[in-house]
CSV table of N, CA and C in Angstrom, one decimal:
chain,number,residue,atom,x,y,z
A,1,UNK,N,4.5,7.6,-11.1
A,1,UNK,CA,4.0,8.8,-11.9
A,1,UNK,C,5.1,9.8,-11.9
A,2,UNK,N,5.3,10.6,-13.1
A,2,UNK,CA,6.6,11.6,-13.3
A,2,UNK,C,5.7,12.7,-12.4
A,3,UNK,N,6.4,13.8,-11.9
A,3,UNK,CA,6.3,14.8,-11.5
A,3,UNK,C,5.5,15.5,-12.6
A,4,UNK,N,5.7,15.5,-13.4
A,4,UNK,CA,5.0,16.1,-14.8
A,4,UNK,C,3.6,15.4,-14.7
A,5,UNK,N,3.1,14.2,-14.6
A,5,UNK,CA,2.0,13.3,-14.6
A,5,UNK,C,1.6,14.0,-13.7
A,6,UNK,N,2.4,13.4,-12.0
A,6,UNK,CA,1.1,14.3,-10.9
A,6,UNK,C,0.8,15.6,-11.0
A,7,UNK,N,1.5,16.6,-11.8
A,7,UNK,CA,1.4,18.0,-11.4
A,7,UNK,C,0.1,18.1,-12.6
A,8,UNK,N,-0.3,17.4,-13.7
A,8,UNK,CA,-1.1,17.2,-14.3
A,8,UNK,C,-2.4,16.7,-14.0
A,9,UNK,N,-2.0,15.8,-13.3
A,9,UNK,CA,-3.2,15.3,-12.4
A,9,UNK,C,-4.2,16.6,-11.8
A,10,UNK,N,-3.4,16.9,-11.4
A,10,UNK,CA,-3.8,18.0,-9.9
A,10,UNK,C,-4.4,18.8,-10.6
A,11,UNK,N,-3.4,19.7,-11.9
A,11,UNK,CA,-4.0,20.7,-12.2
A,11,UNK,C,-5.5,20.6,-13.0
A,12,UNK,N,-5.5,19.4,-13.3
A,12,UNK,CA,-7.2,19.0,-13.8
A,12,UNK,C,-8.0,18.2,-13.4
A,13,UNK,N,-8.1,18.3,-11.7
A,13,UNK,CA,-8.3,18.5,-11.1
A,13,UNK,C,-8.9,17.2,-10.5
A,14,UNK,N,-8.2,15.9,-11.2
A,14,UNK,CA,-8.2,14.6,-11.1
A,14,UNK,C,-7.1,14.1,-10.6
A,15,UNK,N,-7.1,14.0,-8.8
A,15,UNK,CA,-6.7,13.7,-8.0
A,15,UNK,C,-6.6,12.2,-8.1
A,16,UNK,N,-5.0,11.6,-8.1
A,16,UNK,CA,-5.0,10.0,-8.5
A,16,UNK,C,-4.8,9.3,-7.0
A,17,UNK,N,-5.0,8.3,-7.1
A,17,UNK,CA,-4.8,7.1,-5.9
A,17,UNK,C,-3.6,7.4,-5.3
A,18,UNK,N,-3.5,7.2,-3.9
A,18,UNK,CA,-2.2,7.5,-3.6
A,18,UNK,C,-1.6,6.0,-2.9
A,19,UNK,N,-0.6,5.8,-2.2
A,19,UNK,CA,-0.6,4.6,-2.0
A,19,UNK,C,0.5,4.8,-1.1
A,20,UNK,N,-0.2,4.3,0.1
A,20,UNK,CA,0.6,4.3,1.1
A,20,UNK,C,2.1,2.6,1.7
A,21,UNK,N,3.1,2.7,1.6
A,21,UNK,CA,4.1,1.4,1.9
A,21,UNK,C,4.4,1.6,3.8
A,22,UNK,N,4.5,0.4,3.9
A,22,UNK,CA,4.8,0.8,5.6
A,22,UNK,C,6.4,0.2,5.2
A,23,UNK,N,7.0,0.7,6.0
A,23,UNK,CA,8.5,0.5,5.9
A,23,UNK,C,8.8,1.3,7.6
A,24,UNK,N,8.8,-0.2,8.4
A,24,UNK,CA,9.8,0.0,9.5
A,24,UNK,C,10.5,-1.1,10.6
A,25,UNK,N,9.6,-1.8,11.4
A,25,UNK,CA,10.2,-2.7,12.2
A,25,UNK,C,10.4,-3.9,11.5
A,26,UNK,N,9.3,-4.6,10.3
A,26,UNK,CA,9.2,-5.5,9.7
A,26,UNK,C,9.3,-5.4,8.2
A,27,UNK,N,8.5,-4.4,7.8
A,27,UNK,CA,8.7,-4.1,6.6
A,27,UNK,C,9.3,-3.0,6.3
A,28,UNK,N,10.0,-3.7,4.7
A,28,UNK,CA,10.9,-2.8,4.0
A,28,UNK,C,12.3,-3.0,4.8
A,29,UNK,N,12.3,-4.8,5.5
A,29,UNK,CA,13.8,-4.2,6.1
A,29,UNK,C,14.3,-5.8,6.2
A,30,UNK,N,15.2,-6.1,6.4
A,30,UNK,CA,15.8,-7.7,6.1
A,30,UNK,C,15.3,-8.5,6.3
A,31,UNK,N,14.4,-8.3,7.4
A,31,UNK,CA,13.3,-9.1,8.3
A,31,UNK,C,12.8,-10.1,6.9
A,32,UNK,N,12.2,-9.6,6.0
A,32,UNK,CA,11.7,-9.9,4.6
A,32,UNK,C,12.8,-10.1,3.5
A,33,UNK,N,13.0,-11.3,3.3
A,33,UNK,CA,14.1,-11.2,2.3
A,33,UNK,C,13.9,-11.7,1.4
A,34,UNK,N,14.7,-11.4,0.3
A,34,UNK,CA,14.1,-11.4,-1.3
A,34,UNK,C,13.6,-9.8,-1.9
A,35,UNK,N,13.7,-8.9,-1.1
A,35,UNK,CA,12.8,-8.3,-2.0
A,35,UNK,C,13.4,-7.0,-1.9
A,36,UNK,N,13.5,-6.4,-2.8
A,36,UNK,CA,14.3,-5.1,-2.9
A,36,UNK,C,13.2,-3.8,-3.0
A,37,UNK,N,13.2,-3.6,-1.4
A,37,UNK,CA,12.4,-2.6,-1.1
A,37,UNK,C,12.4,-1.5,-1.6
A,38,UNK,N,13.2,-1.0,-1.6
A,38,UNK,CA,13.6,0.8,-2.7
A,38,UNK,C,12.8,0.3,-4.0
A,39,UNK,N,13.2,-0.8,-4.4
A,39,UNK,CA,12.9,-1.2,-6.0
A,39,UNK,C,11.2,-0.9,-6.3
A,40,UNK,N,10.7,-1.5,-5.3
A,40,UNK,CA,9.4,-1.7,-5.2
A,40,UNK,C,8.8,0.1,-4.7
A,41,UNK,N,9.1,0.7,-3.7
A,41,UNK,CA,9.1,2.0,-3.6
A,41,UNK,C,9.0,3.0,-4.9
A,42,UNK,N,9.9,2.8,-5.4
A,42,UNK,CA,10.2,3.4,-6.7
A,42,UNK,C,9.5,2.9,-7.6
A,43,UNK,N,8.8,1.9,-7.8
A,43,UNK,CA,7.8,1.6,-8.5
A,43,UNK,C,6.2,1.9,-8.7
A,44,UNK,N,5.9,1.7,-7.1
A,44,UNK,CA,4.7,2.6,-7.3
A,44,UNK,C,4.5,4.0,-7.4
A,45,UNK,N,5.9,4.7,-6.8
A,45,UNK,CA,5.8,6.2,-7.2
A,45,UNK,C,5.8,6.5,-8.4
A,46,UNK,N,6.1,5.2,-9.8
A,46,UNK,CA,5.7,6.0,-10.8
A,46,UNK,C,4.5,5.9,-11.6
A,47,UNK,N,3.3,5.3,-11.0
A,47,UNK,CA,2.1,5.6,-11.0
A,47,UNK,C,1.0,6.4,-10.1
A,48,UNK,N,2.2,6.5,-8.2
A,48,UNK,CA,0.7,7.3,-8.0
A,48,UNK,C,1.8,8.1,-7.1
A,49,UNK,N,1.7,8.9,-6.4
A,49,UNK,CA,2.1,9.6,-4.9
A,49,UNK,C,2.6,8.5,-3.5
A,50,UNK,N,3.5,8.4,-3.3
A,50,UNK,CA,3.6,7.4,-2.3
A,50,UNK,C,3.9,8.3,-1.3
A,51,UNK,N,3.2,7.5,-0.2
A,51,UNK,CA,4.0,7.7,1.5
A,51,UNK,C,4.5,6.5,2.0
A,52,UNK,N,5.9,7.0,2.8
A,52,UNK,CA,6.1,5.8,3.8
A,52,UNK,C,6.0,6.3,5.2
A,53,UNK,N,5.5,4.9,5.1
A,53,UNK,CA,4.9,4.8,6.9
A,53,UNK,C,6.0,4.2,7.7
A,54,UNK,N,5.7,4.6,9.2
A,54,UNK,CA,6.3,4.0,10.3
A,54,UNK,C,5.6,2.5,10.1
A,55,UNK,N,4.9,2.3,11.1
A,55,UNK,CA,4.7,0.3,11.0
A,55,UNK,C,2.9,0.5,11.4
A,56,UNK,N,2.5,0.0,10.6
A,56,UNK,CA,1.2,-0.6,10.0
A,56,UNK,C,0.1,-1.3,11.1
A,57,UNK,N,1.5,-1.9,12.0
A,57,UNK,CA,0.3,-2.9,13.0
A,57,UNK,C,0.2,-3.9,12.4
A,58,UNK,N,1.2,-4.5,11.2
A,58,UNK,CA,0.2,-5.7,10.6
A,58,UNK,C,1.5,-6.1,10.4
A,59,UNK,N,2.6,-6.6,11.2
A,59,UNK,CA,4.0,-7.1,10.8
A,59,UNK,C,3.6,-8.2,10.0
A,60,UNK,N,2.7,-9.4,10.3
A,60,UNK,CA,2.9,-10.7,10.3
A,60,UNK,C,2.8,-10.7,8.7
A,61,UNK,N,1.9,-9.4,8.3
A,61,UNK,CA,2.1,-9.5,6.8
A,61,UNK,C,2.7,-8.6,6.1
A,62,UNK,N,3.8,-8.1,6.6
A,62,UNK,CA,5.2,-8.2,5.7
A,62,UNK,C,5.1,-8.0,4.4
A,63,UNK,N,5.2,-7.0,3.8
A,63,UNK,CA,5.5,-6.1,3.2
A,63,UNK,C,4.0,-5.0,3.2
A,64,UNK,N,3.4,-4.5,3.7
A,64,UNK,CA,2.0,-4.1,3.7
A,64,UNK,C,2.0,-2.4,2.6
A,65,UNK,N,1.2,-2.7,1.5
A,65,UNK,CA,0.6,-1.5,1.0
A,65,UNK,C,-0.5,-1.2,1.2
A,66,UNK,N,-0.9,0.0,1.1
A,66,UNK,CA,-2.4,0.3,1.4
A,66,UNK,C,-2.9,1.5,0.1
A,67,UNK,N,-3.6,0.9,-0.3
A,67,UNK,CA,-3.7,1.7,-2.2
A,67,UNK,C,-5.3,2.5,-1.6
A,68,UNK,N,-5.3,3.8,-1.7
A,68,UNK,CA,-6.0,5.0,-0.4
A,68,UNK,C,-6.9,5.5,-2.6
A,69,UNK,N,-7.7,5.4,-2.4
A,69,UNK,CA,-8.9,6.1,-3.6
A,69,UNK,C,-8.4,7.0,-3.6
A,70,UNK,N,-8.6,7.7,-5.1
A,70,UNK,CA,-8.9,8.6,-5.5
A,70,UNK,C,-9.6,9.8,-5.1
A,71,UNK,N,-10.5,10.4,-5.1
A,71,UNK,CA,-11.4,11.6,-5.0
A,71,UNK,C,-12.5,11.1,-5.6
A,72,UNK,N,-12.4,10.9,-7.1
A,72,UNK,CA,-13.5,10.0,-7.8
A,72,UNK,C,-13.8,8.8,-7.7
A,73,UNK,N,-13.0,8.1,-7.1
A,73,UNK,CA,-13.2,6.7,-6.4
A,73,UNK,C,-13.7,6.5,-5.4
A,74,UNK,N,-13.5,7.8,-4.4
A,74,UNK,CA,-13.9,7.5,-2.9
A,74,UNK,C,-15.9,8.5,-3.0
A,75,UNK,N,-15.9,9.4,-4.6
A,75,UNK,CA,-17.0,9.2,-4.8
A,75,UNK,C,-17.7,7.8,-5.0
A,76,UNK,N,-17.0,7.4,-5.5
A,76,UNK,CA,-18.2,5.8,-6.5
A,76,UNK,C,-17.5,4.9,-5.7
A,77,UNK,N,-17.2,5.2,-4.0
A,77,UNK,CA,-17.8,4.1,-2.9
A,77,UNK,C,-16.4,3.8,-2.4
A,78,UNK,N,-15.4,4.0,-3.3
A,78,UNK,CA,-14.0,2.9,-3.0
A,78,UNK,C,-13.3,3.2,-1.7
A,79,UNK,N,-13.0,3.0,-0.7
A,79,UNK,CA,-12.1,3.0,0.1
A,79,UNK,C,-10.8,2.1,0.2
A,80,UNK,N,-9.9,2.9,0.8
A,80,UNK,CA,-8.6,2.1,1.1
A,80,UNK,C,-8.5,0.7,1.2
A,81,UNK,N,-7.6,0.3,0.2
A,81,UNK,CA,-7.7,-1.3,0.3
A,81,UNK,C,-6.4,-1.6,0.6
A,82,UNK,N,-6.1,-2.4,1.9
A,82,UNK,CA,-4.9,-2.8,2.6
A,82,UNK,C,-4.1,-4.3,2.1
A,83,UNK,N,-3.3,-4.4,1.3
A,83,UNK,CA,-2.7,-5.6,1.1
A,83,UNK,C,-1.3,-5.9,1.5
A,84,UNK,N,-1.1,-7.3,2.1
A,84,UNK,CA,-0.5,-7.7,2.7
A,84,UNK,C,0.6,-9.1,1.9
A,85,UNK,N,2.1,-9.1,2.2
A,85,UNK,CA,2.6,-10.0,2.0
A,85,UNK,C,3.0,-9.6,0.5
A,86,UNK,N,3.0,-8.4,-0.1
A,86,UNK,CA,3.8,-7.8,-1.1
A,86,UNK,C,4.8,-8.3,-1.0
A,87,UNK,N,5.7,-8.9,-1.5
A,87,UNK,CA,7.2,-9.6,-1.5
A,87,UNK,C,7.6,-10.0,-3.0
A,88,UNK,N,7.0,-9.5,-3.6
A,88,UNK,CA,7.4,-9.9,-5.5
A,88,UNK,C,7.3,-9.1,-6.3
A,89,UNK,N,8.2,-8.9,-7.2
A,89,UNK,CA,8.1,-7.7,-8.1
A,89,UNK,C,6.8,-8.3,-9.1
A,90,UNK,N,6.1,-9.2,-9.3
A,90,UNK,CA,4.6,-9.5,-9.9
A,90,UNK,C,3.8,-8.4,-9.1
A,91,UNK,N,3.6,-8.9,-7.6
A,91,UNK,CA,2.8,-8.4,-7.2
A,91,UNK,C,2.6,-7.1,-7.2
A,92,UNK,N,3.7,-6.3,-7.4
A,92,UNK,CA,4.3,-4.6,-7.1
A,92,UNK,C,3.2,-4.5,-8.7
A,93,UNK,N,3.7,-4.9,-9.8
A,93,UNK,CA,3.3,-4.6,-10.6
A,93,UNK,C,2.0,-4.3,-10.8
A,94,UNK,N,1.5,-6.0,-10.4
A,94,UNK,CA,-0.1,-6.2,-10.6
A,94,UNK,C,-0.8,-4.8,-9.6
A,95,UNK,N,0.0,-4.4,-8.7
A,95,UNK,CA,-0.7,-2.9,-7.5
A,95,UNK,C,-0.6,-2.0,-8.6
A,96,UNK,N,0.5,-1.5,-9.2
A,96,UNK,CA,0.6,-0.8,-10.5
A,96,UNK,C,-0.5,-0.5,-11.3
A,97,UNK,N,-0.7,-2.0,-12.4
A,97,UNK,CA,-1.6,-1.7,-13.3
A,97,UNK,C,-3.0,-1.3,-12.5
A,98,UNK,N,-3.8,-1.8,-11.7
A,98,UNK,CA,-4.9,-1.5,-11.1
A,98,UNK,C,-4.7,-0.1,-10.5
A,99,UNK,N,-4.0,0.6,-10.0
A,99,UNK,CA,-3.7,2.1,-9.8
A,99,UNK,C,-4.0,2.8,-10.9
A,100,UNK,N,-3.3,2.6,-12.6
A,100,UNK,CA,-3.0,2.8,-13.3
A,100,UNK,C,-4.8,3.0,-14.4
A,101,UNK,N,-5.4,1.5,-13.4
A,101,UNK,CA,-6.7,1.3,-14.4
A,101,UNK,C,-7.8,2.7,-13.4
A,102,UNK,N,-7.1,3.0,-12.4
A,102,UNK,CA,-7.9,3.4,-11.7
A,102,UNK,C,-8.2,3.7,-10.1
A,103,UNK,N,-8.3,2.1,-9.9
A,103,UNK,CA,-8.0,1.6,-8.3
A,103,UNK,C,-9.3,1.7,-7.7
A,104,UNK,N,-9.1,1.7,-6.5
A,104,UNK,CA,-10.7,1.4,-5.7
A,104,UNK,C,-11.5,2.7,-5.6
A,105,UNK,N,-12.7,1.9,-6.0
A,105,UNK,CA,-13.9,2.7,-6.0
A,105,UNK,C,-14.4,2.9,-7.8
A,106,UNK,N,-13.3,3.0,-9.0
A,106,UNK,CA,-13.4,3.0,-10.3
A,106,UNK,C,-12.8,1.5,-10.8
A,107,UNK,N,-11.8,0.9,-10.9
A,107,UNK,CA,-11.5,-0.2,-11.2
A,107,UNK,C,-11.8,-1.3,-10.3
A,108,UNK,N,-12.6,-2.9,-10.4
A,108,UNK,CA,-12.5,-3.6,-9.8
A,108,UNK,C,-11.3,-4.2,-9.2
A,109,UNK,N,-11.0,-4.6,-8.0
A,109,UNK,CA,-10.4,-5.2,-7.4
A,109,UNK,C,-9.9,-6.7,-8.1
A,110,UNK,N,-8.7,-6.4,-9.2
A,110,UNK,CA,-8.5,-7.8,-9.6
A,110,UNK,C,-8.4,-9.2,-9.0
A,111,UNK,N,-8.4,-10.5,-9.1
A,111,UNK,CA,-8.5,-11.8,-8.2
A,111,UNK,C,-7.1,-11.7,-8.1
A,112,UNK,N,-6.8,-11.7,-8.9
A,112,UNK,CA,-4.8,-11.7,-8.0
A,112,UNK,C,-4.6,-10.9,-6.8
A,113,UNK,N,-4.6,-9.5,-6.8
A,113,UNK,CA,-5.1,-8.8,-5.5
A,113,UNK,C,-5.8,-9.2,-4.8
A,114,UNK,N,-7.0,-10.0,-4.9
A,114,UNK,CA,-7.8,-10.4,-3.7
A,114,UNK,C,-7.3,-11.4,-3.4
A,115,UNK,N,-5.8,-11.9,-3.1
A,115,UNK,CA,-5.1,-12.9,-2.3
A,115,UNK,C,-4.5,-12.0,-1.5
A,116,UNK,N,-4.4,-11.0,-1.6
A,116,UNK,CA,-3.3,-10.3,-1.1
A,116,UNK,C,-4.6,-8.7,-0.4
A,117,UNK,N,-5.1,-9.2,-0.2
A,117,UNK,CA,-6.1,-8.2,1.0
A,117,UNK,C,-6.0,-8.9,2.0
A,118,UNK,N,-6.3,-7.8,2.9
A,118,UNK,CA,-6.2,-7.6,4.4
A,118,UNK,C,-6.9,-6.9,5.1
A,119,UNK,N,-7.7,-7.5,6.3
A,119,UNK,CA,-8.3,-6.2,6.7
A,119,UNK,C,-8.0,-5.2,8.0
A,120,UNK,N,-8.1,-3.9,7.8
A,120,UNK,CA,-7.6,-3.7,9.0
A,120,UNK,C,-7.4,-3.9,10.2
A,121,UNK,N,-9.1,-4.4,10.5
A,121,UNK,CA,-9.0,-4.8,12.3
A,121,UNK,C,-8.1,-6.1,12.0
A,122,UNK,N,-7.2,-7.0,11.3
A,122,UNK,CA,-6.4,-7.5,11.3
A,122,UNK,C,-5.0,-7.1,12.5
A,123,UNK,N,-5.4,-6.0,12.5
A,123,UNK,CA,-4.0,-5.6,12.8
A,123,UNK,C,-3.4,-5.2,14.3
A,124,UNK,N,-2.2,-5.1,14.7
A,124,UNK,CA,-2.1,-4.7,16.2
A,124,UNK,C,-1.1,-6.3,16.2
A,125,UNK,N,-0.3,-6.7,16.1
A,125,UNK,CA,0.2,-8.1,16.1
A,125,UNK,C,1.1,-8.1,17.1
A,126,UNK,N,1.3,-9.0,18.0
A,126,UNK,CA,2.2,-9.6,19.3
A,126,UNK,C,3.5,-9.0,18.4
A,127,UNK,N,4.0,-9.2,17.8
A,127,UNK,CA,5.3,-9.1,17.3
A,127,UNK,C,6.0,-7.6,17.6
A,128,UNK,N,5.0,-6.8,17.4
A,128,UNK,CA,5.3,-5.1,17.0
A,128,UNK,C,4.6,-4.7,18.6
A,129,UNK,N,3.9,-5.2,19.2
A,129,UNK,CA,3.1,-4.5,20.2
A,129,UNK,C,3.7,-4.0,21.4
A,130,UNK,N,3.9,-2.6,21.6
A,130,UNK,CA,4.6,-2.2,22.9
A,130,UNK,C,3.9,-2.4,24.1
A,131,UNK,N,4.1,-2.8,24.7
A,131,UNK,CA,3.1,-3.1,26.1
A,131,UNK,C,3.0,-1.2,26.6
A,132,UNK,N,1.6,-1.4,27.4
A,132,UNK,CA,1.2,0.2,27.3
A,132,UNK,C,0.8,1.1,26.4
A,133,UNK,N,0.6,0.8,25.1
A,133,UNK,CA,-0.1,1.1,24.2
A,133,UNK,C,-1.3,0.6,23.4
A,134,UNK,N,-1.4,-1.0,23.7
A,134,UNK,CA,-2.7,-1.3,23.1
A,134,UNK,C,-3.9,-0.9,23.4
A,135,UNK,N,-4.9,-1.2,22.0
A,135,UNK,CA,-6.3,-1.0,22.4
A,135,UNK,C,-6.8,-1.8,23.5
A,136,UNK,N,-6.1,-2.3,24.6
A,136,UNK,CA,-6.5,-3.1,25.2
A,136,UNK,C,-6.0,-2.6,26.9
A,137,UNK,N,-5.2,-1.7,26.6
A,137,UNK,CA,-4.6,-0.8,27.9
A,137,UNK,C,-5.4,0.2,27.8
């Protein structure tokens, strides 16, 4: 989304989906190859607001977005939908258009997307885990 888009967004008062990328021990870094992380970054930011995160807790699935409702979506029920194993500029897209239609809570969750969910309590993986920190210490 241009600056122009979100500042339009805002000002009428239709807050769009934002979409969170983890980019750190696993993702968004050679670990994953093939995939031109900036490219993909730069892509959803021009449909919604991105943040990048430190690490997700969910290495094993490598490249992880997390597409966070709207205001009017998280009215009509939608919550954060976590997908996993992003690694293709298809898939970057297909997160696009469904932002674009809407995203969760207003647009259904396409079937190509629903390969690529994940669920939170998924997460915390041996890989990334610092001993002394788990929910388990």
């Amino acid at each position: 989304m241009t600056d122009e888009a979100a500042t339009g967004a805002v000002a009428s008062g239709a807050l769009p989906c934002r979409i969170v990328v983890c980019r750190d021990c696993c993702c968004g870094t050679s670990k994953v190859t093939g995939v031109d992380h900036s490219a993909q970054t730069d892509r959803l930011r021009e449909v919604a607001p991105v943040r990048v995160s430190d690490c997700l807790d969910v290495c094993d699935q490598a490249n992880v977005v997390v597409v966070q409702p709207s205001a009017q979506g998280r009215a009509g029920g939608g919550r954060p939908v976590w997908l996993g194993l992003v690694n293709d500029p298809d898939a970057t897209e297909d997160i696009a258009a469904w932002v674009r239609a809407g995203g969760p809570g207003i647009a259904p969750l396409p079937d190509i997307l629903g390969l690529y969910a994940l669920s939170p309590a998924q997460r915390r993986t041996a890989a990334c885990a610092v001993p002394g920190q788990g929910p388990e210490d």
